[in-house]
Amino acid sequence: MNSLGQLFRIHIFGESHGESAGIVIDGCPAGLPLSAADFTEDIERRKGGVQKGTTPRKEDDLPIFKSGLFNGKTTGAPITILFENNNTRSGDYEKQRAVPRPGHADFTAHVKYGGHEDFRGGGHFSGRLTVCLVAAGVIAKKLLATTGITTVAKITEIGGEADPEKGLDKAIEAKDSVGGIVECTATGLPVGLGEHFFDSVESLISHAAFAIPAVRGIEFGTGFAAARMFGVEHNDPIADASGKTTTNHAGGVVGGITNGNDLVYRVAIKPTSSTPKEQLSWNRETNQVEPFSVKGRHDLCIALRVPVILEAVTAIILTDLMLLEQRIKRII
Amino acid sequence: MNSLGQLFRIHIFGESHGESAGIVIDGCPAGLPLSAADFTEDIERRKGGVQKGTTPRKEDDLPIFKSGLFNGKTTGAPITILFENNNTRSGDYEKQRAVPRPGHADFTAHVKYGGHEDFRGGGHFSGRLTVCLVAAGVIAKKLLATTGITTVAKITEIGGEADPEKGLDKAIEAKDSVGGIVECTATGLPVGLGEHFFDSVESLISHAAFAIPAVRGIEFGTGFAAARMFGVEHNDPIADASGKTTTNHAGGVVGGITNGNDLVYRVAIKPTSSTPKEQLSWNRETNQVEPFSVKGRHDLCIALRVPVILEAVTAIILTDLMLLEQRIKRII
Amino acid sequence: MNSLGQLFRIHIFGESHGESAGIVIDGCPAGLPLSAADFTEDIERRKGGVQKGTTPRKEDDLPIFKSGLFNGKTTGAPITILFENNNTRSGDYEKQRAVPRPGHADFTAHVKYGGHEDFRGGGHFSGRLTVCLVAAGVIAKKLLATTGITTVAKITEIGGEADPEKGLDKAIEAKDSVGGIVECTATGLPVGLGEHFFDSVESLISHAAFAIPAVRGIEFGTGFAAARMFGVEHNDPIADASGKTTTNHAGGVVGGITNGNDLVYRVAIKPTSSTPKEQLSWNRETNQVEPFSVKGRHDLCIALRVPVILEAVTAIILTDLMLLEQRIKRII
Amino acid sequence: MNSLGQLFRIHIFGESHGESAGIVIDGCPAGLPLSAADFTEDIERRKGGVQKGTTPRKEDDLPIFKSGLFNGKTTGAPITILFENNNTRSGDYEKQRAVPRPGHADFTAHVKYGGHEDFRGGGHFSGRLTVCLVAAGVIAKKLLATTGITTVAKITEIGGEADPEKGLDKAIEAKDSVGGIVECTATGLPVGLGEHFFDSVESLISHAAFAIPAVRGIEFGTGFAAARMFGVEHNDPIADASGKTTTNHAGGVVGGITNGNDLVYRVAIKPTSSTPKEQLSWNRETNQVEPFSVKGRHDLCIALRVPVILEAVTAIILTDLMLLEQRIKRII
């Protein structure tokens, strides 16, 4: 349900306009130093209001530690972090409830939960909750750092343009939202993480990546381009005993298992569903299709926020795999 | 590990050249009629030796039921199905063990399992085990059929060509292997399957799809193309109270939850790693990079076998979700 | 780890003297009315300070809802409930840290977590966290009530006496703590909850019951006495098509599955480890065994608090089983 | 469902009179030498026909390895072991199907699975499947042996008599079946296995122990007697830095975590439900309660078979915990 992981296990909860969004992180080794300052950079990277194209909604987004820390270190017990919601204007949403917004979970959540869902700002379905993923990612990154592993994600394309500025300008000009591509790379990985079949690295990473709202596709290494290559082109010749390969079309995973090269994958992010443009949707009250415009504050390009979230889920999965392979100790 | 699912739960085991490949299916409702004949069509579709481009290795692939059936129906207890390995030529593999084959799990498995892995024909890492997925898929499809859901996958591209024949001819001419694209569509789905975040339909489907060897990417609906669309282009207007949309760029999933439209997704299949062409790899014994050729029987284009396997994993996931939503009963 | 359940799933966190104790309840059906008032009675029953023999520490123990509620009903999203710790005197514990208290987790937690554990008042290992189980139990009981199932636990023995007053008086006279026996009965159960083997009702109930600190044994139906009976004495003759039996030595479970009779089981509660009496323990600093007395506020008989907690874990398990059997709907 | 464990994970399947009983063991480290001879002793200990009071049904019970072994060692892939059913007389059971046998799962399974269950000899609910637990236990014991841990179970009481012979003679004289008590001790355990709350050692062990048919109660250390002790009597004084205590009333577990002393617990086994005596039960066909006698071959005292099974489940749980604590390596 709202849980992910085997040994490093996270449980997410909260709503966009409810009391709070939060996360429980279970299985974090004891003895890891942790303070609010550790979270600042990644939370800032995710925040709206900074870059052209991101929403003007601003939250302080201070992590509030409710359990699992003592004397500035993790204790081995579950770590609970809350983010309070202070900056909400729920009235925006109540007005438009009769019209499920295309691209949002309004319609699907309404049917699934019989109308009991908290619909304000997407409720539990809001991108707001990704701040919790970022927080868990901060802890995961600190654990990975003790082993020399890093995760770095960057935007490679916005609105079809390699130059993000150009892509955003297209959106601004069109008075519409745009999508983008984000690439994540993990370095310093040992050979042997992941399992064949159901717990393949690709299975676990894609499972986590698709938990990020707006992700529509994922590809590892050469990905979809591999479908158009010959075998001898695609295969990565092994160059030495460490497993290093002369090319990295596999994106660092062979047979579901890391091969000692960089893990590389990309995700496709759809354009923000809340476009400023007028759209059509069915009105529950009138039972008619009618034009409407989305109210509320929204990002022109949600992809801009994704890199730090993608790093986070990657770090969370890799931490779990490193614990499973006994390469991160239970006490740091 | 080698398990997938929550209520409809499968456990895979076996090796390519060991005693057998097999699967335990736990959580199947009681009372479903089941016989060996139910498996014939899908197992034949997966088999090598039929189409141009698939391997000449032929297995009878008769499902051997070891538990969970009584008087021709499922009992509610775990169903175990074995496939015996009769048609193996392991000697092929012993000779080349010193040279880990690029693209195969030879190197990663060797490091991960300290040299104890069964290396013959890929061992536990072999595509051979996908016959077990197909078998579980047959059962899942029968369960889904009781609710009107179907899953159909087809090849949309081989070697970059929309016409598979043309793509295979390119491979034959190049004396190399090629990849392809496979698209899967599920129809008849209710609104409300899946959860937001970690158990989104995309998370669960991609998790299962990447368990299929050679899958390198997955995209839902318009997928990667969505990253190049404007919001108003991509959003699917809701047309009526059933949730039907006038377009289906979302591929049938919004907010991680099915929206009552067809579930549509595509996977990219890399070219078969065992190309007939000469390749380079590192030799464990000589500690040198040297040219070698893969021995054994192999497919020119593994993508040809994938459709029925993709249908199977899709059906397995959908069956689990239908049980979770209480839309398939515990007794059929 | 700190999670329990399959479909009705709880995650516990917090410490005795930290910020808070709390619980996330995932999988609760949508549409259940819920307010703070629903929790008052059970939380009061668990509280210290009321009965002779329970600790004078008093917490307000008001449930603080952080997620999952909207307009007074559950939404289907995870419900998070916090209990703040206001009434702590941690200094009591810092002084005695060098001497691990016999019967407490001081020593085991210290070794397991390398000294990073929050040792104040037992930290994460404190009985304090059982208030969270009680809170989840309140929700589970409300769900079960919609189906006619009730869970009732009562003390059957304190300090070896059937009359609890007499047992407590023995303890007060001896200036020592005492244990007791608590019996739990669930009525209104259908036939068919639970599975044979690993998910037997006894397996699941005992798993949950031993999560309550101080439980040392559990027995179903006639329990240990069954080991001294003949078969014909112990077997419960089935009396009619509903499965009702003329006796209930089985305690309502046969073959791991409920048989339509009352579920009846008992747990043994050890005497409170924090006895007022002087004890011996090893001192980490001096590396010597020396006499010491436990400081802090403690119960003479922890068993007095157990009934409502036992009801809670029973209700939690039964709710999960009712969901698994599709006898509680996803939308209430 | 039919699975147990987190890292050392078993999946049980099969029926008493079906094709086979079997088990998949996933997560076993690679490189453990394993042969059929390793299983002989424990399988013999479990077998009927040897001791006074056990059933004359004899199975060869040769373990048939279907996966996970290569060159006499475990590979790290799932190990599948089958036991074929050769010695069945199912006709015995078909005749009496209308009358659900008291104490057996006949009635509960029939309702739960809508009459589709394999009723022959208890089907999936048969004690026959415990041979699979014994087989997994053999592997677990071998893994534990590499760390110096042993598990030993013995009968401490039959039919209320400390001398098992006397208890059996009582049963023979009464022409009835009897129960007994079995005690299990694990030695060589480190401090720190298990978690507080839901994954306490007691929670995990009891979960597994109640999977053994006929277990009606479990107690750790002094168990139910603890409920009648004073705190100062029950507490085990810690004697030195290793955690050794001068008494072991706790049975080796404090706060849910092993404390470095012997793990000691006892289970109560009910008398064999299939007593030779005439009993009453409801007849599904006549809808009347009528006298009947159980046909088929059965044990006078099932407790006699339990020690080796109890050792097995204990070893399985401890192996899992040792892997979780990274005290057994992924490659032996």
CSV table of N, CA and C in Angstrom, one decimal, chain A residues 1-2 103-104 107-108 112-113 124-125 129 157 160 176-180 192 194-200 202-203 206-207 210-211 216-220 224 226-232 235 238-239 241 243 250 254 257 269 271 273 279 282 289 325, chain B residues 1-2 103-104 107-108 112-113 124-125 129 157 176-180 192 194-200 202-203 206-207 210-211 216-220 224 226-232 235 237-239 241 243 250 254 257 269 271 273 279 282 289 325:
chain,number,residue,atom,x,y,z
A,1,MET,N,0.8,-1.2,0.0
A,1,MET,CA,0.0,0.0,0.0
A,1,MET,C,0.9,1.3,0.0
A,2,ASN,N,1.0,1.9,1.1
A,2,ASN,CA,1.8,3.1,1.1
A,2,ASN,C,3.2,2.9,1.7
A,103,GLY,N,-6.3,14.4,-16.1
A,103,GLY,CA,-4.9,14.2,-15.8
A,103,GLY,C,-4.7,14.1,-14.3
A,104,HIS,N,-5.6,14.5,-13.5
A,104,HIS,CA,-5.5,14.4,-12.0
A,104,HIS,C,-6.3,13.2,-11.5
A,107,PHE,N,-11.1,12.0,-10.5
A,107,PHE,CA,-12.2,11.1,-10.9
A,107,PHE,C,-11.9,9.7,-10.3
A,108,THR,N,-10.6,9.2,-10.5
A,108,THR,CA,-10.3,7.8,-10.1
A,108,THR,C,-10.4,7.7,-8.6
A,112,LYS,N,-12.9,5.3,-6.5
A,112,LYS,CA,-12.2,4.2,-5.6
A,112,LYS,C,-12.6,4.4,-4.2
A,113,TYR,N,-12.7,5.6,-3.7
A,113,TYR,CA,-13.0,5.8,-2.3
A,113,TYR,C,-14.4,6.3,-2.0
A,124,HIS,N,-4.4,13.1,-0.7
A,124,HIS,CA,-3.3,12.1,-0.5
A,124,HIS,C,-2.6,11.9,-1.9
A,125,PHE,N,-3.2,12.3,-2.9
A,125,PHE,CA,-2.7,12.1,-4.3
A,125,PHE,C,-1.9,13.2,-4.8
A,129,LEU,N,3.2,15.3,-1.4
A,129,LEU,CA,3.8,14.2,-0.5
A,129,LEU,C,5.2,13.8,-1.0
A,157,GLU,N,15.9,17.3,-20.9
A,157,GLU,CA,15.0,17.8,-21.9
A,157,GLU,C,13.8,18.5,-21.3
A,160,GLY,N,10.7,19.1,-25.2
A,160,GLY,CA,11.3,18.7,-26.4
A,160,GLY,C,12.7,19.4,-26.7
A,176,ASP,N,0.8,27.3,-21.9
A,176,ASP,CA,0.4,25.9,-21.6
A,176,ASP,C,1.5,25.3,-20.7
A,177,SER,N,1.3,24.1,-20.2
A,177,SER,CA,2.4,23.4,-19.5
A,177,SER,C,3.1,22.5,-20.4
A,178,VAL,N,4.3,22.1,-19.9
A,178,VAL,CA,5.1,21.2,-20.7
A,178,VAL,C,5.7,20.1,-19.9
A,179,GLY,N,6.2,19.0,-20.5
A,179,GLY,CA,6.8,17.9,-19.9
A,179,GLY,C,8.3,17.9,-20.0
A,180,GLY,N,9.0,16.9,-19.7
A,180,GLY,CA,10.4,16.8,-19.8
A,180,GLY,C,11.0,15.4,-19.5
A,192,GLY,N,26.6,-6.9,-7.9
A,192,GLY,CA,25.9,-7.8,-7.2
A,192,GLY,C,24.6,-7.3,-6.5
A,194,GLY,N,20.7,-6.5,-6.3
A,194,GLY,CA,19.5,-6.9,-7.1
A,194,GLY,C,19.5,-8.4,-7.3
A,195,GLU,N,18.3,-8.8,-7.7
A,195,GLU,CA,18.1,-10.3,-8.0
A,195,GLU,C,17.6,-10.4,-9.4
A,196,HIS,N,17.7,-11.6,-9.9
A,196,HIS,CA,17.0,-11.8,-11.2
A,196,HIS,C,15.5,-11.8,-11.0
A,197,PHE,N,14.8,-11.7,-12.0
A,197,PHE,CA,13.3,-11.7,-11.9
A,197,PHE,C,12.8,-10.6,-11.1
A,198,PHE,N,12.0,-10.9,-10.1
A,198,PHE,CA,11.1,-9.9,-9.5
A,198,PHE,C,11.8,-8.8,-8.7
A,199,ASP,N,12.9,-9.1,-8.2
A,199,ASP,CA,13.6,-8.1,-7.5
A,199,ASP,C,14.8,-7.6,-8.3
A,200,SER,N,14.7,-7.6,-9.6
A,200,SER,CA,15.7,-7.0,-10.4
A,200,SER,C,15.9,-5.5,-10.1
A,202,GLU,N,16.0,-3.1,-12.1
A,202,GLU,CA,15.1,-2.3,-12.9
A,202,GLU,C,13.7,-2.4,-12.3
A,203,SER,N,13.3,-3.6,-11.8
A,203,SER,CA,12.0,-3.8,-11.2
A,203,SER,C,11.8,-2.8,-10.0
A,206,SER,N,12.0,1.0,-11.1
A,206,SER,CA,10.9,1.5,-11.8
A,206,SER,C,9.7,1.5,-10.9
A,207,HIS,N,9.6,0.5,-10.0
A,207,HIS,CA,8.5,0.5,-9.0
A,207,HIS,C,8.5,1.8,-8.2
A,210,PHE,N,7.8,5.1,-10.6
A,210,PHE,CA,6.4,5.4,-11.0
A,210,PHE,C,5.6,5.8,-9.8
A,211,ALA,N,6.1,5.8,-8.6
A,211,ALA,CA,5.4,6.4,-7.5
A,211,ALA,C,5.4,7.9,-7.5
A,216,ARG,N,5.7,8.9,-16.8
A,216,ARG,CA,5.0,8.1,-17.8
A,216,ARG,C,5.8,7.0,-18.4
A,217,GLY,N,7.1,7.0,-18.2
A,217,GLY,CA,8.0,6.0,-18.8
A,217,GLY,C,9.3,6.0,-18.2
A,218,ILE,N,10.0,4.9,-18.3
A,218,ILE,CA,11.4,4.8,-17.7
A,218,ILE,C,12.2,3.9,-18.7
A,219,GLU,N,13.5,4.2,-18.8
A,219,GLU,CA,14.3,3.3,-19.6
A,219,GLU,C,15.7,3.3,-19.0
A,220,PHE,N,16.3,2.1,-19.1
A,220,PHE,CA,17.7,1.9,-18.5
A,220,PHE,C,18.7,1.9,-19.6
A,224,PHE,N,14.8,2.5,-24.9
A,224,PHE,CA,14.0,2.2,-26.1
A,224,PHE,C,14.9,2.1,-27.4
A,226,ALA,N,17.6,0.6,-27.6
A,226,ALA,CA,18.1,-0.7,-27.7
A,226,ALA,C,17.3,-1.6,-28.6
A,227,ALA,N,16.0,-1.3,-28.7
A,227,ALA,CA,15.1,-2.1,-29.5
A,227,ALA,C,15.4,-1.9,-31.0
A,228,ARG,N,16.2,-0.9,-31.3
A,228,ARG,CA,16.6,-0.7,-32.7
A,228,ARG,C,18.1,-1.0,-33.0
A,229,MET,N,18.7,-1.6,-32.1
A,229,MET,CA,20.2,-1.9,-32.2
A,229,MET,C,20.3,-3.4,-32.6
A,230,PHE,N,21.5,-3.7,-33.1
A,230,PHE,CA,21.9,-5.1,-33.3
A,230,PHE,C,22.6,-5.6,-32.0
A,231,GLY,N,22.6,-6.9,-31.8
A,231,GLY,CA,23.2,-7.4,-30.6
A,231,GLY,C,24.6,-7.0,-30.3
A,232,VAL,N,25.4,-7.0,-31.4
A,232,VAL,CA,26.8,-6.8,-31.2
A,232,VAL,C,27.1,-5.3,-30.9
A,235,ASN,N,25.6,-5.0,-26.9
A,235,ASN,CA,26.4,-5.7,-25.8
A,235,ASN,C,27.6,-4.9,-25.4
A,238,ILE,N,33.0,-6.8,-21.6
A,238,ILE,CA,33.6,-6.7,-20.2
A,238,ILE,C,35.1,-6.5,-20.4
A,239,ALA,N,35.7,-5.5,-19.7
A,239,ALA,CA,37.1,-5.1,-20.0
A,239,ALA,C,38.1,-5.6,-18.9
A,241,ALA,N,38.6,-7.6,-14.6
A,241,ALA,CA,38.1,-8.4,-13.5
A,241,ALA,C,37.1,-7.6,-12.7
A,243,GLY,N,34.7,-5.9,-13.8
A,243,GLY,CA,33.4,-5.9,-14.5
A,243,GLY,C,33.2,-4.6,-15.3
A,250,ALA,N,23.9,-1.1,-21.2
A,250,ALA,CA,23.1,-1.8,-20.2
A,250,ALA,C,22.6,-0.9,-19.1
A,254,VAL,N,22.8,-6.0,-15.5
A,254,VAL,CA,22.8,-7.1,-16.4
A,254,VAL,C,22.2,-8.3,-15.6
A,257,ILE,N,21.0,-7.4,-12.1
A,257,ILE,CA,22.0,-7.2,-11.1
A,257,ILE,C,23.0,-6.2,-11.5
A,269,ILE,N,8.5,12.7,-18.0
A,269,ILE,CA,7.5,13.4,-17.2
A,269,ILE,C,6.5,14.1,-18.1
A,271,PRO,N,3.5,16.7,-19.2
A,271,PRO,CA,3.2,18.1,-18.9
A,271,PRO,C,2.3,18.2,-17.7
A,273,SER,N,-0.6,18.6,-15.4
A,273,SER,CA,-2.0,18.4,-15.8
A,273,SER,C,-2.8,19.7,-15.6
A,279,GLN,N,-9.9,23.7,-20.7
A,279,GLN,CA,-10.1,22.3,-21.1
A,279,GLN,C,-11.5,21.9,-21.1
A,282,TRP,N,-16.1,16.4,-17.9
A,282,TRP,CA,-17.5,16.1,-17.6
A,282,TRP,C,-17.8,16.7,-16.2
A,289,VAL,N,-20.5,17.5,-20.5
A,289,VAL,CA,-19.1,17.9,-20.8
A,289,VAL,C,-19.1,19.4,-21.0
A,325,GLU,N,22.4,-6.9,0.8
A,325,GLU,CA,23.7,-7.5,0.5
A,325,GLU,C,24.7,-7.4,1.6
B,1,MET,N,12.1,-11.5,-3.0
B,1,MET,CA,13.1,-12.3,-3.8
B,1,MET,C,12.5,-12.9,-5.0
B,2,ASN,N,12.2,-14.2,-5.0
B,2,ASN,CA,11.6,-14.8,-6.2
B,2,ASN,C,10.1,-14.8,-6.1
B,103,GLY,N,26.2,-9.0,-21.9
B,103,GLY,CA,24.7,-9.0,-21.9
B,103,GLY,C,24.0,-10.0,-21.1
B,104,HIS,N,24.8,-11.1,-20.8
B,104,HIS,CA,24.2,-12.2,-19.9
B,104,HIS,C,24.6,-11.9,-18.5
B,107,PHE,N,28.6,-12.8,-15.6
B,107,PHE,CA,29.6,-12.1,-14.7
B,107,PHE,C,28.9,-11.7,-13.4
B,108,THR,N,27.8,-11.1,-13.4
B,108,THR,CA,27.1,-10.6,-12.2
B,108,THR,C,26.7,-11.7,-11.3
B,112,LYS,N,28.1,-12.3,-7.5
B,112,LYS,CA,27.0,-12.3,-6.5
B,112,LYS,C,27.0,-13.6,-5.7
B,113,TYR,N,27.1,-14.7,-6.3
B,113,TYR,CA,27.0,-16.0,-5.7
B,113,TYR,C,28.3,-16.7,-5.5
B,124,HIS,N,19.5,-20.2,-13.2
B,124,HIS,CA,18.3,-19.6,-12.7
B,124,HIS,C,18.0,-18.3,-13.4
B,125,PHE,N,19.0,-17.8,-14.1
B,125,PHE,CA,18.9,-16.5,-14.8
B,125,PHE,C,18.4,-16.6,-16.2
B,129,LEU,N,12.9,-19.7,-17.6
B,129,LEU,CA,11.9,-19.7,-16.5
B,129,LEU,C,10.7,-18.9,-16.8
B,157,GLU,N,7.2,-3.5,-33.4
B,157,GLU,CA,8.4,-3.1,-34.1
B,157,GLU,C,9.5,-4.2,-33.8
B,176,ASP,N,23.3,-11.0,-37.2
B,176,ASP,CA,23.3,-10.5,-35.8
B,176,ASP,C,21.9,-10.6,-35.3
B,177,SER,N,21.7,-10.3,-34.0
B,177,SER,CA,20.4,-10.4,-33.4
B,177,SER,C,19.8,-9.0,-33.4
B,178,VAL,N,18.5,-8.9,-33.2
B,178,VAL,CA,17.8,-7.6,-33.1
B,178,VAL,C,16.8,-7.5,-31.9
B,179,GLY,N,16.5,-6.3,-31.6
B,179,GLY,CA,15.5,-6.1,-30.5
B,179,GLY,C,14.1,-5.7,-31.1
B,180,GLY,N,13.2,-5.3,-30.3
B,180,GLY,CA,11.9,-4.9,-30.7
B,180,GLY,C,11.1,-4.2,-29.7
B,192,GLY,N,-10.6,2.2,-10.6
B,192,GLY,CA,-10.2,2.0,-9.2
B,192,GLY,C,-9.2,1.0,-8.8
B,194,GLY,N,-5.4,-0.3,-8.2
B,194,GLY,CA,-4.2,0.4,-8.0
B,194,GLY,C,-4.3,1.5,-6.9
B,195,GLU,N,-3.1,1.9,-6.4
B,195,GLU,CA,-3.1,2.9,-5.3
B,195,GLU,C,-2.2,4.0,-5.8
B,196,HIS,N,-2.3,5.1,-5.2
B,196,HIS,CA,-1.4,6.2,-5.5
B,196,HIS,C,0.0,5.8,-4.9
B,197,PHE,N,1.0,6.4,-5.3
B,197,PHE,CA,2.4,6.2,-4.9
B,197,PHE,C,2.8,4.7,-5.1
B,198,PHE,N,3.2,4.0,-4.1
B,198,PHE,CA,4.1,2.8,-4.3
B,198,PHE,C,3.3,1.7,-5.0
B,199,ASP,N,2.0,1.6,-4.8
B,199,ASP,CA,1.3,0.5,-5.5
B,199,ASP,C,0.5,1.0,-6.6
B,200,SER,N,1.0,2.1,-7.3
B,200,SER,CA,0.4,2.5,-8.5
B,200,SER,C,0.4,1.4,-9.6
B,202,GLU,N,1.2,1.6,-12.6
B,202,GLU,CA,2.4,1.6,-13.3
B,202,GLU,C,3.6,1.0,-12.5
B,203,SER,N,3.6,1.3,-11.2
B,203,SER,CA,4.7,0.7,-10.4
B,203,SER,C,4.6,-0.8,-10.4
B,206,SER,N,5.3,-2.3,-14.1
B,206,SER,CA,6.7,-2.1,-14.5
B,206,SER,C,7.6,-3.1,-13.7
B,207,HIS,N,7.2,-3.2,-12.4
B,207,HIS,CA,8.0,-4.1,-11.5
B,207,HIS,C,8.0,-5.5,-12.2
B,210,PHE,N,9.8,-5.7,-15.8
B,210,PHE,CA,11.2,-5.8,-15.8
B,210,PHE,C,11.8,-7.1,-15.3
B,211,ALA,N,10.9,-7.9,-14.8
B,211,ALA,CA,11.3,-9.3,-14.4
B,211,ALA,C,11.5,-10.1,-15.6
B,216,ARG,N,14.2,-3.3,-21.5
B,216,ARG,CA,15.0,-2.2,-21.1
B,216,ARG,C,14.3,-0.9,-20.9
B,217,GLY,N,13.0,-0.9,-21.2
B,217,GLY,CA,12.2,0.3,-21.0
B,217,GLY,C,10.8,0.0,-21.0
B,218,ILE,N,10.0,0.9,-20.4
B,218,ILE,CA,8.5,0.7,-20.4
B,218,ILE,C,7.9,2.1,-20.4
B,219,GLU,N,6.8,2.2,-21.1
B,219,GLU,CA,6.1,3.5,-21.2
B,219,GLU,C,4.6,3.3,-21.2
B,220,PHE,N,3.9,4.1,-20.5
B,220,PHE,CA,2.4,4.0,-20.4
B,220,PHE,C,1.8,5.0,-21.3
B,224,PHE,N,7.1,8.3,-23.5
B,224,PHE,CA,8.1,9.3,-23.6
B,224,PHE,C,7.7,10.4,-24.5
B,226,ALA,N,5.0,11.9,-24.2
B,226,ALA,CA,4.3,12.9,-23.4
B,226,ALA,C,5.3,14.0,-22.9
B,227,ALA,N,6.6,13.7,-22.8
B,227,ALA,CA,7.5,14.7,-22.4
B,227,ALA,C,7.7,15.8,-23.4
B,228,ARG,N,7.1,15.6,-24.6
B,228,ARG,CA,7.3,16.6,-25.6
B,228,ARG,C,5.9,17.2,-26.0
B,229,MET,N,4.9,17.0,-25.2
B,229,MET,CA,3.6,17.5,-25.5
B,229,MET,C,3.3,18.7,-24.5
B,230,PHE,N,2.3,19.5,-24.9
B,230,PHE,CA,1.8,20.5,-24.1
B,230,PHE,C,0.7,19.8,-23.2
B,231,GLY,N,0.4,20.5,-22.1
B,231,GLY,CA,-0.6,19.9,-21.2
B,231,GLY,C,-2.0,19.7,-21.8
B,232,VAL,N,-2.4,20.7,-22.6
B,232,VAL,CA,-3.7,20.6,-23.1
B,232,VAL,C,-3.8,19.5,-24.2
B,235,ASN,N,-3.7,16.0,-21.8
B,235,ASN,CA,-4.8,15.6,-20.9
B,235,ASN,C,-5.9,15.0,-21.7
B,237,PRO,N,-9.7,14.5,-21.9
B,237,PRO,CA,-11.0,15.0,-21.4
B,237,PRO,C,-11.9,13.8,-21.0
B,238,ILE,N,-12.5,13.9,-19.8
B,238,ILE,CA,-13.4,12.9,-19.3
B,238,ILE,C,-14.8,13.2,-20.0
B,239,ALA,N,-15.3,12.1,-20.6
B,239,ALA,CA,-16.5,12.3,-21.5
B,239,ALA,C,-17.8,12.0,-20.8
B,241,ALA,N,-19.9,9.8,-17.2
B,241,ALA,CA,-19.9,9.3,-15.8
B,241,ALA,C,-19.1,8.0,-15.6
B,243,GLY,N,-16.2,7.5,-16.9
B,243,GLY,CA,-14.8,7.8,-16.9
B,243,GLY,C,-14.2,7.7,-18.2
B,250,ALA,N,-3.2,8.8,-21.4
B,250,ALA,CA,-2.7,8.3,-20.1
B,250,ALA,C,-2.5,6.8,-20.0
B,254,VAL,N,-4.6,7.0,-14.2
B,254,VAL,CA,-4.5,8.4,-13.7
B,254,VAL,C,-4.3,8.4,-12.2
B,257,ILE,N,-4.1,4.9,-10.6
B,257,ILE,CA,-5.4,4.2,-10.5
B,257,ILE,C,-6.0,4.0,-11.9
B,269,ILE,N,12.5,-4.2,-26.0
B,269,ILE,CA,13.3,-5.4,-25.8
B,269,ILE,C,14.7,-5.3,-26.5
B,271,PRO,N,18.2,-6.4,-28.2
B,271,PRO,CA,18.6,-7.5,-29.1
B,271,PRO,C,19.1,-8.7,-28.2
B,273,SER,N,21.2,-11.1,-26.4
B,273,SER,CA,22.6,-11.0,-26.1
B,273,SER,C,23.5,-12.0,-26.8
B,279,GLN,N,32.4,-11.4,-30.6
B,279,GLN,CA,32.4,-10.3,-29.6
B,279,GLN,C,33.7,-10.4,-28.8
B,282,TRP,N,36.3,-10.3,-21.4
B,282,TRP,CA,37.4,-10.6,-20.6
B,282,TRP,C,37.4,-12.1,-20.2
B,289,VAL,N,41.4,-9.6,-22.4
B,289,VAL,CA,40.2,-9.4,-23.3
B,289,VAL,C,40.5,-10.1,-24.6
B,325,GLU,N,-9.3,-5.4,-4.7
B,325,GLU,CA,-10.5,-4.6,-4.7
B,325,GLU,C,-11.7,-5.4,-4.5
